[in-house]
Amino acid sequence: MSMLLEVDGVSVTFDGFRAINNLSINFAKAELRAIIGPNGAGKTTFMDIVTGKTKPDEGKVIWGDRNVSLLGMSESQIAREGIGRKFQKPTVFEAQTVRQNLAMALKTKRGPFAVLTHRKTVENGTRIEEVAEQVGLTEQLTRTAGELSHGQKQWLEIGMLLAQDPRLMLVDEPAAGMTPEEREKTTDILREAAKTRAVVVVEHDMEFVRRLECKVTVLHEGSVLAEGSLDQVTSNQTVIDVYLGRGHA
Amino acid sequence: MKKTFIGQNPSVMWFLLALAVFTLAVTLLSEATGIGIISTSFVKTLGKTLCLCLVAVAMDVVWGYCGILSLGHFAFFGIGGYAIGMWLMYARTESIVLESLVGQPIPPTPQEISDAIGNQIFGVVGSSEFPAIWAFADSLVLQLLMIVLVPGLLALIFGWLAFRSRVTGVYLSILTQAMTLALALYLFQNDSGLRGNNGLSGLQNIPGFENTSQAWVSVIFFWASALALAAGYLFFAWVVSGKMGSVVKGIRDNEARVRFLGYHVESYKLFIFTITAIVAAIAGALYYPQAGIINPGEITPIASIYLAVWVAIGGRGRLYGAVIGAAFVSLLSSWFTGGGAPDIPLGFYTIQWTDWWLVLLGVSFVAVTLFFPKGIGGLFDYLVRKPS
Ligand SMILES: Nc1ncnc2c1ncn2[C@@H]1O[C@H](COP(=O)(O)OP(=O)(O)OP(=O)(O)O)[C@@H](O)[C@H]1O
Ligand SMILES: [Mg+2]
């Protein structure tokens, strides 16, 4: 089976510091993957590269059935290709309502003239309500996003990701600020989503990762240190040394 | 659940209603109807004020809604004024020249007529040749088209270059200042083809209205200005509502995030920048016939800064705020600088408002920015409690 995303030999240097070092990592069309690694391992930077925010110094990023390179594309083009992202720090449009946030994310035409003449449809309305239901924000639809709690903003951003209906979801630390029940619900949503698409989750919380029951990739100093089930990687001596040994968990 | 556009935006309806009542009241009280409580010159001032409100609304859309602090939108306003001014001046001079040539034994050739008009218009800058940019000046239709096309194209090219290279924030503001400064400096030159620092004058004489009193001409322009403001307000209220409004406000608050949702931010900025430039030009085209004269001083960088000050004081991010700010500050400004405000003798020093008005304005601007970021328009939030 050909891969959905192939990252091959990618490196990025910030002011002489190699944040990503000859990184190669692949994702299948429908899979759930957890990426773990100590602070500064390059997890977020990896997402920045895939989504076009950061341009790598070298390497290849190949996408989809047509095997196109993402490197020449702008952020918005990449997003339209079907790559959605949730940020480490929840970023929603605080001045707008939850419904408006979701409506903006909804998979519809993105051009200015299509947007200008856009009309609300019943299907879109239903879709927004479905997503809101899924992330438990039905009651909050008319509220301003800025008034939401940190956890609710996390949910909203996950909802926006679902509304976008991307082929690849990059989810950066979704569980931060959530209660244990909420974490459980998040894992359910992510596992469900991964049945039809690729979902990549960066998370520090090991319990959370365990519940995802998926392949785990350990990043360290900008490259893959180990890959396998959570039990495999956590019993790997090198991983223990560089990661668990330093007291992160 | 489905409501009409006006139903969803009650402030639009209230604004249009207020504008209609105001227009009617001014008309009835003007010299045109014979009542004359409002003088013709004050009708002109009010008509001009409506044009300033329109350009302020455009400024609010580009800055308050889209987050692009353009400090060059008054350049577009000026271009609109020049575009209509060229036709006004040409047509009027032509009729004067033709009149003076009546009764000559040999009918003048078209070349002689053209030379005579050229002499009249460009004599002040020591020329009689028509520059290429006057090619369409004899046609009202074409010149009206120029009001839209020239600023539209300029905004499109400027915006494309700036937004494509992701110039934002203060750098973009500086760039827009440079644009309006460059344009002003160019127009100040005698060989710019637009009469250098003399500018275009006599614009209050509208060809075809020679037999209409200035009282009526002023009312007609006042109506045209009110109509343009109403149309522009409605148009922009529609643009910034709904999904377009969401995306545009999203760009203002976090443009990177909008990109990651798949929207091509630069196209949206370009769209907003260009349509607001065109509306600014239309406002200018209505303003300068009422002012009677336009010269390059009108589009120096400070004019665009004032525009931003009006919008900030009125309250950005709400269209009526821009209208209030522009009307309030510009009328107050002409009151203070026109000697309307009494001087304040302090014994050791006399505050003369003609000198001190700018200081007052500057202090107000700083105060509003620091203490009332929502501006005067923000007061409406206390009047209207949103059901939550
Ligand atoms: N724009 C940038 N400029 C300079 N250095 C950067 C930049 N972005 C990231 N870095 C550096 O690159 C390294 C990797 O950062 P990254 O954010 O990818 O780590 P991370 O694995 O996501 O860590 P965390 O778990 O703390 O989120 C860090 O040392 C960081 O300081
Ligand atoms: Mg990170």
XYZ file of C-alpha atoms and ligand atoms in Angstrom:
669
model
C 0.000 0.000 0.000
C 1.382 3.359 -0.935
C 1.784 5.908 1.810
C -0.299 9.006 2.402
C 2.640 11.053 3.578
C 6.327 10.327 3.205
C 8.852 12.496 4.978
C 12.306 11.613 3.746
C 15.667 12.837 5.022
C 14.383 16.213 6.215
C 16.587 18.616 8.171
C 15.948 22.073 9.587
C 18.439 24.366 11.219
C 17.493 27.384 13.355
C 20.446 29.716 13.797
C 22.893 26.853 13.614
C 20.790 24.599 15.849
C 19.560 21.439 14.128
C 15.952 21.087 15.321
C 15.165 18.369 12.758
C 17.995 16.074 11.765
C 17.626 13.801 8.740
C 14.110 12.834 9.769
C 12.285 10.117 7.822
C 8.785 9.090 8.790
C 5.789 7.697 6.859
C 2.057 7.486 7.439
C -0.482 5.173 5.841
C -3.849 6.324 4.532
C -5.800 5.190 7.533
C -3.751 4.916 10.656
C -3.425 6.311 14.102
C 0.071 7.214 15.218
C 1.399 8.716 18.393
C 4.581 10.725 18.431
C 6.335 11.118 21.746
C 9.638 12.609 22.740
C 11.167 14.951 25.288
C 10.674 18.703 25.139
C 12.460 20.205 22.199
C 12.623 16.892 20.348
C 11.212 18.548 17.250
C 7.641 17.243 17.343
C 5.995 20.578 16.726
C 8.643 21.532 14.196
C 7.850 18.337 12.293
C 4.225 19.489 12.037
C 5.390 22.943 11.001
C 7.269 21.390 8.111
C 4.398 19.226 6.916
C 1.936 22.126 7.057
C 4.249 24.529 5.233
C 4.952 26.845 8.154
C 8.656 26.002 8.181
C 10.672 25.275 5.065
C 13.252 22.521 5.556
C 16.854 22.975 4.448
C 16.878 19.578 2.789
C 14.814 16.463 2.315
C 11.531 15.504 0.711
C 7.915 15.628 1.813
C 5.731 13.613 -0.565
C 1.969 13.596 -0.318
C -1.004 11.573 -1.482
C -1.842 9.397 -4.442
C -0.305 11.798 -6.904
C 2.973 11.781 -4.971
C 3.291 15.555 -5.052
C 5.864 17.432 -3.027
C 4.434 19.657 -0.311
C 7.559 21.752 -0.138
C 6.647 24.140 -2.926
C 3.152 24.710 -1.593
C 1.816 27.521 0.577
C 0.169 26.828 3.938
C -3.302 27.322 2.518
C -2.622 25.041 -0.449
C -1.414 22.301 1.861
C -4.516 22.709 3.990
C -6.682 22.438 0.883
C -4.809 19.267 -0.043
C -6.350 17.792 3.073
C -3.941 18.322 5.923
C -5.508 19.727 9.062
C -3.786 20.771 12.212
C -4.544 21.415 15.847
C -2.000 23.628 17.547
C -0.178 22.961 20.777
C -1.566 26.170 22.227
C -5.254 26.173 21.359
C -5.820 28.776 18.681
C -9.402 29.584 17.886
C -10.940 32.845 16.723
C -11.783 34.317 20.084
C -13.845 37.232 18.811
C -16.245 34.946 16.998
C -18.868 32.483 18.112
C -18.294 28.756 18.331
C -20.621 28.297 15.382
C -18.683 30.813 13.276
C -15.428 29.078 14.162
C -16.811 25.749 13.044
C -18.421 27.230 9.946
C -15.100 28.696 8.878
C -13.423 25.324 9.240
C -16.175 23.430 7.444
C -15.087 21.817 4.212
C -16.473 24.291 1.689
C -15.021 26.345 -1.142
C -12.145 28.557 0.008
C -11.965 31.259 -2.679
C -12.962 34.873 -1.837
C -15.814 35.034 -4.315
C -17.245 31.676 -3.293
C -17.037 32.817 0.325
C -18.560 36.212 -0.426
C -21.591 34.669 -2.095
C -21.733 31.766 0.340
C -25.187 30.924 1.615
C -26.024 28.966 4.691
C -27.362 25.542 3.785
C -29.236 23.005 5.825
C -26.523 20.387 5.203
C -23.804 22.674 6.511
C -25.927 23.618 9.497
C -26.506 19.968 10.293
C -22.831 19.194 9.881
C -21.878 21.965 12.309
C -24.365 20.643 14.840
C -23.041 17.101 14.428
C -19.503 18.240 15.071
C -20.578 20.364 18.033
C -22.388 17.345 19.441
C -19.286 15.212 18.970
C -17.075 17.598 20.894
C -19.743 18.476 23.438
C -20.177 22.122 22.506
C -23.820 22.033 21.440
C -24.818 24.308 24.296
C -22.014 26.718 23.470
C -22.673 27.238 19.760
C -23.788 30.842 20.119
C -21.152 31.770 22.674
C -18.078 33.778 21.844
C -15.080 31.468 21.632
C -13.045 33.793 23.827
C -15.378 33.070 26.751
C -14.720 29.338 26.651
C -12.544 27.559 29.208
C -9.154 26.271 28.154
C -10.518 22.754 27.815
C -13.481 23.922 25.748
C -11.145 25.778 23.422
C -9.244 22.529 22.976
C -12.520 20.882 22.062
C -13.437 23.639 19.698
C -10.153 23.277 17.906
C -10.650 19.530 17.652
C -14.130 20.255 16.339
C -12.696 22.595 13.731
C -10.341 19.837 12.704
C -13.230 17.404 12.322
C -15.251 19.988 10.394
C -12.368 20.406 7.982
C -12.588 16.677 7.269
C -8.907 16.366 6.320
C -7.142 13.241 5.083
C -4.349 13.796 7.575
C -4.899 15.237 11.025
C -1.928 16.551 12.924
C -2.921 16.897 16.555
C -0.439 18.623 18.862
C -1.002 17.861 22.561
C -4.772 17.556 22.575
C -5.081 16.409 26.184
C -3.426 19.390 27.851
C -5.853 20.971 30.306
C -8.417 18.185 30.081
C -9.982 16.136 32.859
C -9.520 12.339 32.808
C -13.046 11.855 31.391
C -12.384 14.413 28.696
C -9.139 12.671 27.803
C -11.018 9.434 27.406
C -13.495 11.074 25.115
C -10.680 12.617 23.092
C -9.059 9.231 22.536
C -12.425 7.887 21.365
C -12.813 10.718 18.872
C -9.281 10.342 17.566
C -9.579 6.579 17.190
C -12.870 6.972 15.387
C -11.408 9.592 13.071
C -8.434 7.369 12.297
C -10.664 4.712 10.769
C -11.007 6.740 7.596
C -7.885 8.889 7.615
C -4.426 9.279 9.081
C -4.284 10.826 12.528
C -0.978 11.816 14.077
C -1.040 12.698 17.758
C 1.755 14.334 19.711
C 1.292 13.793 23.412
C 3.375 13.733 26.570
C 0.792 11.944 28.652
C 1.640 8.241 28.566
C -1.765 7.077 29.792
C -3.342 8.951 26.939
C -0.975 7.394 24.445
C -1.629 3.942 25.875
C -5.351 4.321 25.335
C -4.797 5.218 21.709
C -3.523 1.656 21.223
C -1.464 2.526 18.212
C 2.016 2.549 16.797
C 4.317 4.951 18.607
C 7.229 6.882 17.161
C 9.811 8.328 19.515
C 11.514 11.512 18.348
C 14.746 12.689 19.847
C 16.969 15.555 18.735
C 15.107 15.836 15.494
C 15.139 12.248 14.322
C 13.359 8.959 14.943
C 14.833 7.105 17.879
C 12.480 4.145 18.012
C 9.211 2.953 16.579
C 6.773 0.237 17.645
C 4.095 -0.415 20.224
C 4.138 1.663 23.370
C 5.430 -1.301 25.388
C 8.189 -1.942 22.879
C 9.460 1.606 22.829
C 9.213 2.138 26.557
C 11.296 -0.962 27.166
C 13.903 0.126 24.627
C 17.045 0.986 26.569
C 18.060 3.961 24.410
C 14.602 5.447 24.796
C 14.740 4.998 28.536
C 18.115 6.682 28.618
C 17.309 9.765 26.574
C 13.697 10.196 27.431
C 12.235 8.435 30.404
C 15.508 8.581 32.226
C 15.326 12.354 32.236
C 12.181 12.308 34.235
C 9.621 13.126 31.555
C 6.439 11.121 31.581
C -34.569 30.732 11.671
C -33.732 32.290 8.339
C -33.795 36.034 8.566
C -33.196 38.736 6.021
C -29.870 40.523 5.917
C -31.326 43.643 7.513
C -33.109 41.543 10.116
C -29.808 40.058 11.188
C -28.122 43.447 11.220
C -30.492 45.887 12.906
C -27.788 48.542 13.149
C -27.782 48.791 9.350
C -31.459 49.620 9.333
C -31.090 52.192 12.102
C -28.211 53.802 10.302
C -30.045 54.046 6.995
C -33.081 55.459 8.762
C -31.034 58.096 10.554
C -29.297 59.039 7.330
C -32.612 59.356 5.493
C -34.089 61.589 8.186
C -30.942 63.703 8.268
C -30.907 64.082 4.493
C -34.541 65.092 4.420
C -34.120 67.569 7.253
C -31.098 69.237 5.667
C -32.893 69.460 2.338
C -35.951 71.071 3.866
C -33.939 73.571 5.852
C -31.604 74.501 2.999
C -31.673 77.658 0.913
C -32.906 75.592 -2.016
C -36.363 75.269 -0.494
C -36.343 78.886 0.535
C -36.254 78.248 4.280
C -32.532 78.788 4.392
C -31.831 77.976 8.020
C -28.900 75.981 6.688
C -26.728 78.042 4.395
C -25.578 76.730 1.039
C -22.003 76.657 2.188
C -22.980 74.621 5.214
C -24.950 72.207 3.022
C -21.713 71.760 1.110
C -19.833 71.151 4.335
C -22.371 68.535 5.342
C -22.244 66.916 1.904
C -18.466 66.775 2.112
C -18.754 65.322 5.585
C -20.890 62.489 4.228
C -18.136 61.732 1.708
C -15.596 61.662 4.533
C -17.896 59.275 6.386
C -17.897 57.007 3.341
C -14.117 56.910 3.070
C -13.990 56.303 6.826
C -16.314 53.323 6.435
C -13.939 51.945 3.794
C -11.026 52.560 6.154
C -12.852 50.725 8.903
C -13.354 47.709 6.674
C -9.708 47.523 5.678
C -8.359 48.297 9.144
C -11.041 47.583 11.724
C -12.267 44.384 10.121
C -9.331 43.081 8.107
C -6.552 44.408 10.311
C -4.619 46.124 7.533
C -3.625 49.530 8.897
C -3.453 51.263 5.547
C -2.181 54.793 5.932
C -2.635 55.505 2.270
C -6.328 55.268 1.599
C -6.677 59.002 1.251
C -4.555 58.722 -1.876
C -7.378 56.769 -3.483
C -9.833 59.412 -2.299
C -7.687 62.034 -4.003
C -7.365 60.057 -7.200
C -11.150 59.884 -7.370
C -11.226 63.661 -6.961
C -8.653 64.226 -9.683
C -10.456 61.865 -12.035
C -13.760 63.705 -11.805
C -11.961 67.056 -11.624
C -10.325 66.485 -15.000
C -13.669 66.120 -16.690
C -15.213 69.030 -14.788
C -12.360 71.319 -15.683
C -12.178 70.202 -19.275
C -15.896 70.442 -19.933
C -16.216 73.828 -18.295
C -13.167 75.277 -20.023
C -14.409 73.901 -23.316
C -17.731 75.664 -22.957
C -15.995 78.920 -22.034
C -13.648 78.648 -25.001
C -16.455 77.825 -27.403
C -18.446 80.782 -26.138
C -15.546 83.143 -26.645
C -15.056 81.899 -30.188
C -18.658 82.436 -31.226
C -19.080 85.009 -33.963
C -15.564 84.699 -35.322
C -15.466 85.208 -39.104
C -13.638 81.904 -39.681
C -14.937 78.975 -37.623
C -12.099 77.604 -35.479
C -10.607 74.228 -36.341
C -10.816 71.422 -33.726
C -7.060 71.838 -33.233
C -7.466 75.513 -32.443
C -10.210 74.725 -29.956
C -8.118 72.061 -28.306
C -5.139 74.426 -28.121
C -7.251 77.132 -26.595
C -8.596 74.774 -23.940
C -5.105 73.486 -23.252
C -3.834 77.018 -22.908
C -6.549 77.874 -20.445
C -5.996 74.805 -18.300
C -2.228 74.461 -18.437
C -1.231 78.104 -18.763
C -0.495 78.241 -15.034
C 2.235 75.657 -15.414
C 3.560 77.200 -18.616
C 2.205 74.681 -21.016
C -0.658 74.273 -23.431
C -0.175 70.673 -24.448
C -2.618 68.080 -23.234
C -0.709 65.374 -21.365
C -1.544 61.798 -22.268
C -3.464 61.226 -19.031
C -6.080 63.716 -20.208
C -6.957 61.520 -23.175
C -10.403 60.682 -21.821
C -11.107 63.989 -20.082
C -13.627 65.036 -22.712
C -15.831 62.062 -21.973
C -17.781 61.987 -18.735
C -18.465 58.270 -19.058
C -14.826 57.357 -19.555
C -13.697 59.664 -16.808
C -16.257 58.142 -14.445
C -14.791 54.785 -15.356
C -11.351 56.114 -14.449
C -12.624 56.899 -10.936
C -13.007 53.168 -10.451
C -10.271 51.786 -12.684
C -7.260 53.898 -11.735
C -7.436 53.468 -7.947
C -8.649 49.904 -8.368
C -5.652 49.013 -10.485
C -3.227 50.907 -8.274
C -4.568 49.154 -5.165
C -4.445 45.817 -6.932
C -0.832 46.194 -7.991
C 0.335 47.737 -4.732
C -1.567 45.196 -2.655
C -0.382 42.286 -4.733
C 3.245 43.278 -4.296
C 2.889 43.977 -0.587
C 0.687 41.082 0.500
C 2.477 38.541 -1.665
C 5.708 39.292 0.189
C 3.748 39.054 3.445
C 4.429 42.603 4.476
C 2.265 43.216 7.532
C 1.833 45.474 10.520
C 3.844 48.619 10.819
C 5.885 47.837 7.709
C 2.763 47.775 5.617
C 1.590 51.048 7.157
C 4.900 52.658 6.272
C 4.680 51.312 2.759
C 1.216 52.807 2.298
C 2.487 56.122 3.640
C 5.272 55.962 1.105
C 2.737 55.333 -1.619
C 0.624 58.363 -0.817
C 3.732 60.507 -0.304
C 5.162 59.456 -3.651
C 1.887 60.242 -5.358
C 1.648 63.648 -3.701
C 5.245 64.528 -4.566
C 4.683 63.480 -8.131
C 1.563 65.595 -8.430
C 3.342 68.608 -6.946
C 5.558 68.709 -10.020
C 4.445 71.101 -12.730
C 5.002 68.554 -15.461
C 2.898 65.889 -13.754
C 0.135 66.854 -16.176
C -2.250 67.805 -13.389
C -1.215 71.418 -12.887
C 1.280 70.828 -10.121
C 0.552 72.505 -6.834
C -2.259 74.547 -8.431
C -4.303 71.409 -8.646
C -7.661 71.436 -10.355
C -10.044 74.248 -9.545
C -13.439 75.612 -10.347
C -14.857 72.168 -9.753
C -17.997 73.559 -8.154
C -19.160 74.705 -11.580
C -20.902 71.660 -12.910
C -21.315 71.654 -16.719
C -24.959 71.309 -17.584
C -26.014 72.981 -14.351
C -25.092 76.528 -15.343
C -28.667 77.629 -14.921
C -29.169 75.879 -11.602
C -28.516 77.885 -8.478
C -25.609 76.845 -6.242
C -28.208 76.265 -3.545
C -29.730 73.490 -5.598
C -26.419 72.175 -6.862
C -25.283 71.847 -3.266
C -28.454 69.961 -2.359
C -28.078 67.656 -5.363
C -24.523 66.792 -4.356
C -25.603 66.409 -0.789
C -28.173 63.866 -1.930
C -25.643 62.094 -4.119
C -23.257 61.904 -1.170
C -25.966 60.558 1.124
C -26.930 57.981 -1.472
C -23.321 56.909 -1.944
C -22.848 56.634 1.806
C -26.015 54.554 2.133
C -24.997 52.276 -0.732
C -21.425 51.952 0.482
C -22.543 51.261 4.025
C -24.983 48.594 2.870
C -22.392 47.028 0.596
C -19.714 46.841 3.263
C -22.171 45.683 5.905
C -22.961 42.811 3.567
C -19.290 42.096 2.872
C -18.325 41.937 6.537
C -21.320 39.879 7.544
C -21.616 36.151 7.044
C -18.758 33.923 6.120
C -16.694 36.620 4.408
C -16.851 38.631 7.610
C -15.720 35.606 9.592
C -12.717 35.023 7.395
C -11.784 38.694 7.271
C -11.989 39.082 11.045
C -10.083 35.837 11.367
C -7.312 37.329 9.255
C -7.248 40.371 11.513
C -6.966 38.276 14.677
C -4.717 35.465 13.496
C -3.901 35.298 9.840
C -1.653 32.253 10.174
C -4.520 30.246 11.616
C -6.737 31.234 8.691
C -4.077 29.959 6.319
C -3.991 26.585 8.034
C -7.731 26.341 7.454
C -7.026 26.515 3.736
C -7.910 30.121 2.966
C -5.520 32.025 0.745
C -5.129 35.018 3.032
C -3.370 37.206 0.472
C -6.308 37.007 -1.942
C -8.687 38.098 0.770
C -6.512 41.017 1.773
C -6.154 42.047 -1.827
C -9.892 41.866 -2.327
C -10.618 44.005 0.727
C -7.805 46.457 -0.024
C -9.000 46.958 -3.582
C -12.732 47.323 -2.973
C -12.105 49.773 -0.156
C -9.755 51.757 -2.412
C -12.464 51.964 -5.061
C -15.088 53.129 -2.584
C -12.616 55.688 -1.215
C -12.185 56.996 -4.766
C -15.934 57.249 -5.290
C -16.172 59.229 -2.053
C -13.427 61.541 -3.326
C -15.161 61.997 -6.655
C -18.220 63.270 -4.804
C -16.232 65.341 -2.327
C -14.149 67.544 -4.585
C -16.935 68.996 -6.730
C -18.354 70.229 -3.416
C -14.982 71.484 -2.246
C -14.393 73.188 -5.604
C -10.661 72.535 -5.667
C -8.227 69.693 -5.335
C -4.472 69.946 -5.085
C -1.682 67.544 -4.163
C -1.709 68.819 -0.583
C -4.913 66.852 -0.102
C -3.183 63.514 -0.380
C -0.075 64.137 1.657
C 0.573 61.369 4.211
C -1.068 63.274 7.065
C -4.501 63.062 5.394
C -4.473 59.279 5.571
C -3.338 59.424 9.173
C -6.310 61.643 10.025
C -8.508 59.055 8.401
C -7.173 56.406 10.766
C -7.637 58.786 13.709
C -11.304 59.332 12.822
C -11.921 55.623 12.673
C -10.088 55.010 15.939
C -12.017 57.743 17.738
C -15.319 56.564 16.265
C -14.587 52.958 17.147
C -13.145 50.503 14.700
C -14.674 47.231 13.789
C -18.157 48.711 13.583
C -19.234 50.624 10.522
C -21.359 53.218 12.292
C -18.378 53.937 14.536
C -16.416 55.045 11.494
C -19.281 57.280 10.384
C -19.568 58.855 13.826
C -15.820 59.361 14.099
C -15.466 60.952 10.679
C -18.477 63.236 11.095
C -17.690 64.219 14.651
C -13.990 64.881 14.263
C -14.104 66.532 10.846
C -16.945 68.877 11.803
C -15.292 69.668 15.099
C -12.058 70.273 13.271
C -13.598 72.804 10.912
C -15.271 74.490 13.881
C -12.007 74.807 15.763
C -9.788 75.707 12.835
C -12.411 77.939 11.242
C -12.370 80.234 14.255
C -15.698 78.938 15.541
C -14.335 78.068 18.942
C -13.634 81.023 21.223
C -10.036 81.558 22.274
C -9.256 80.895 25.903
C -7.309 83.699 27.602
C -5.187 82.358 30.434
C -3.699 85.703 31.338
C -0.124 84.751 30.610
C -1.099 82.955 27.418
C -4.077 82.728 25.112
C -5.086 79.384 23.727
C -5.915 79.919 20.110
C -7.764 76.902 18.813
C -6.488 77.301 15.295
C -3.081 76.382 16.713
C -4.128 74.111 19.546
C -6.797 72.044 17.845
C -4.242 69.541 16.571
C -2.875 69.123 20.062
C -6.377 68.509 21.381
C -6.978 65.984 18.600
C -3.716 64.213 19.313
C -4.460 64.020 23.024
C -7.977 62.738 22.334
C -6.561 60.114 20.012
C -4.123 58.886 22.619
C -6.827 58.952 25.298
C -9.260 56.983 23.164
C -6.606 54.440 22.243
C -5.610 53.955 25.863
C -8.889 54.225 27.741
C -11.717 53.686 25.247
C -10.420 51.286 22.630
C -13.964 50.832 21.397
C -14.252 54.542 20.637
C -17.422 56.611 20.607
C -19.281 53.800 18.865
C -18.599 51.662 21.919
C -21.150 53.753 23.834
C -23.862 51.985 21.851
C -22.956 48.770 23.616
C -24.384 50.266 26.791
C -27.589 51.245 25.020
C -28.154 47.902 23.360
C -27.848 44.957 25.709
C -27.394 41.909 23.593
C -29.630 39.032 24.675
C -27.239 36.297 25.690
N 11.126 29.256 14.939
C 12.133 28.765 15.680
N 13.273 29.460 15.828
C 14.292 28.965 16.578
N 14.244 27.807 17.213
C 13.139 27.071 17.129
C 12.016 27.511 16.351
N 11.036 26.578 16.439
C 11.529 25.606 17.231
N 12.772 25.904 17.637
C 13.616 25.045 18.462
O 13.622 23.777 17.885
C 13.580 22.765 18.880
C 12.413 21.857 18.643
O 11.229 22.518 19.002
P 9.777 21.885 18.943
O 8.827 22.950 19.280
O 9.601 21.208 17.638
O 9.842 20.824 20.096
P 8.687 19.886 20.640
O 9.166 18.500 20.437
O 7.398 20.244 20.055
O 8.724 20.230 22.187
P 7.536 20.375 23.247
O 7.272 19.003 23.737
O 8.112 21.228 24.311
O 6.369 20.978 22.559
C 13.521 23.486 20.224
O 14.818 23.507 20.756
C 13.073 24.865 19.872
O 13.599 25.807 20.752
Mg 5.667 21.043 20.714
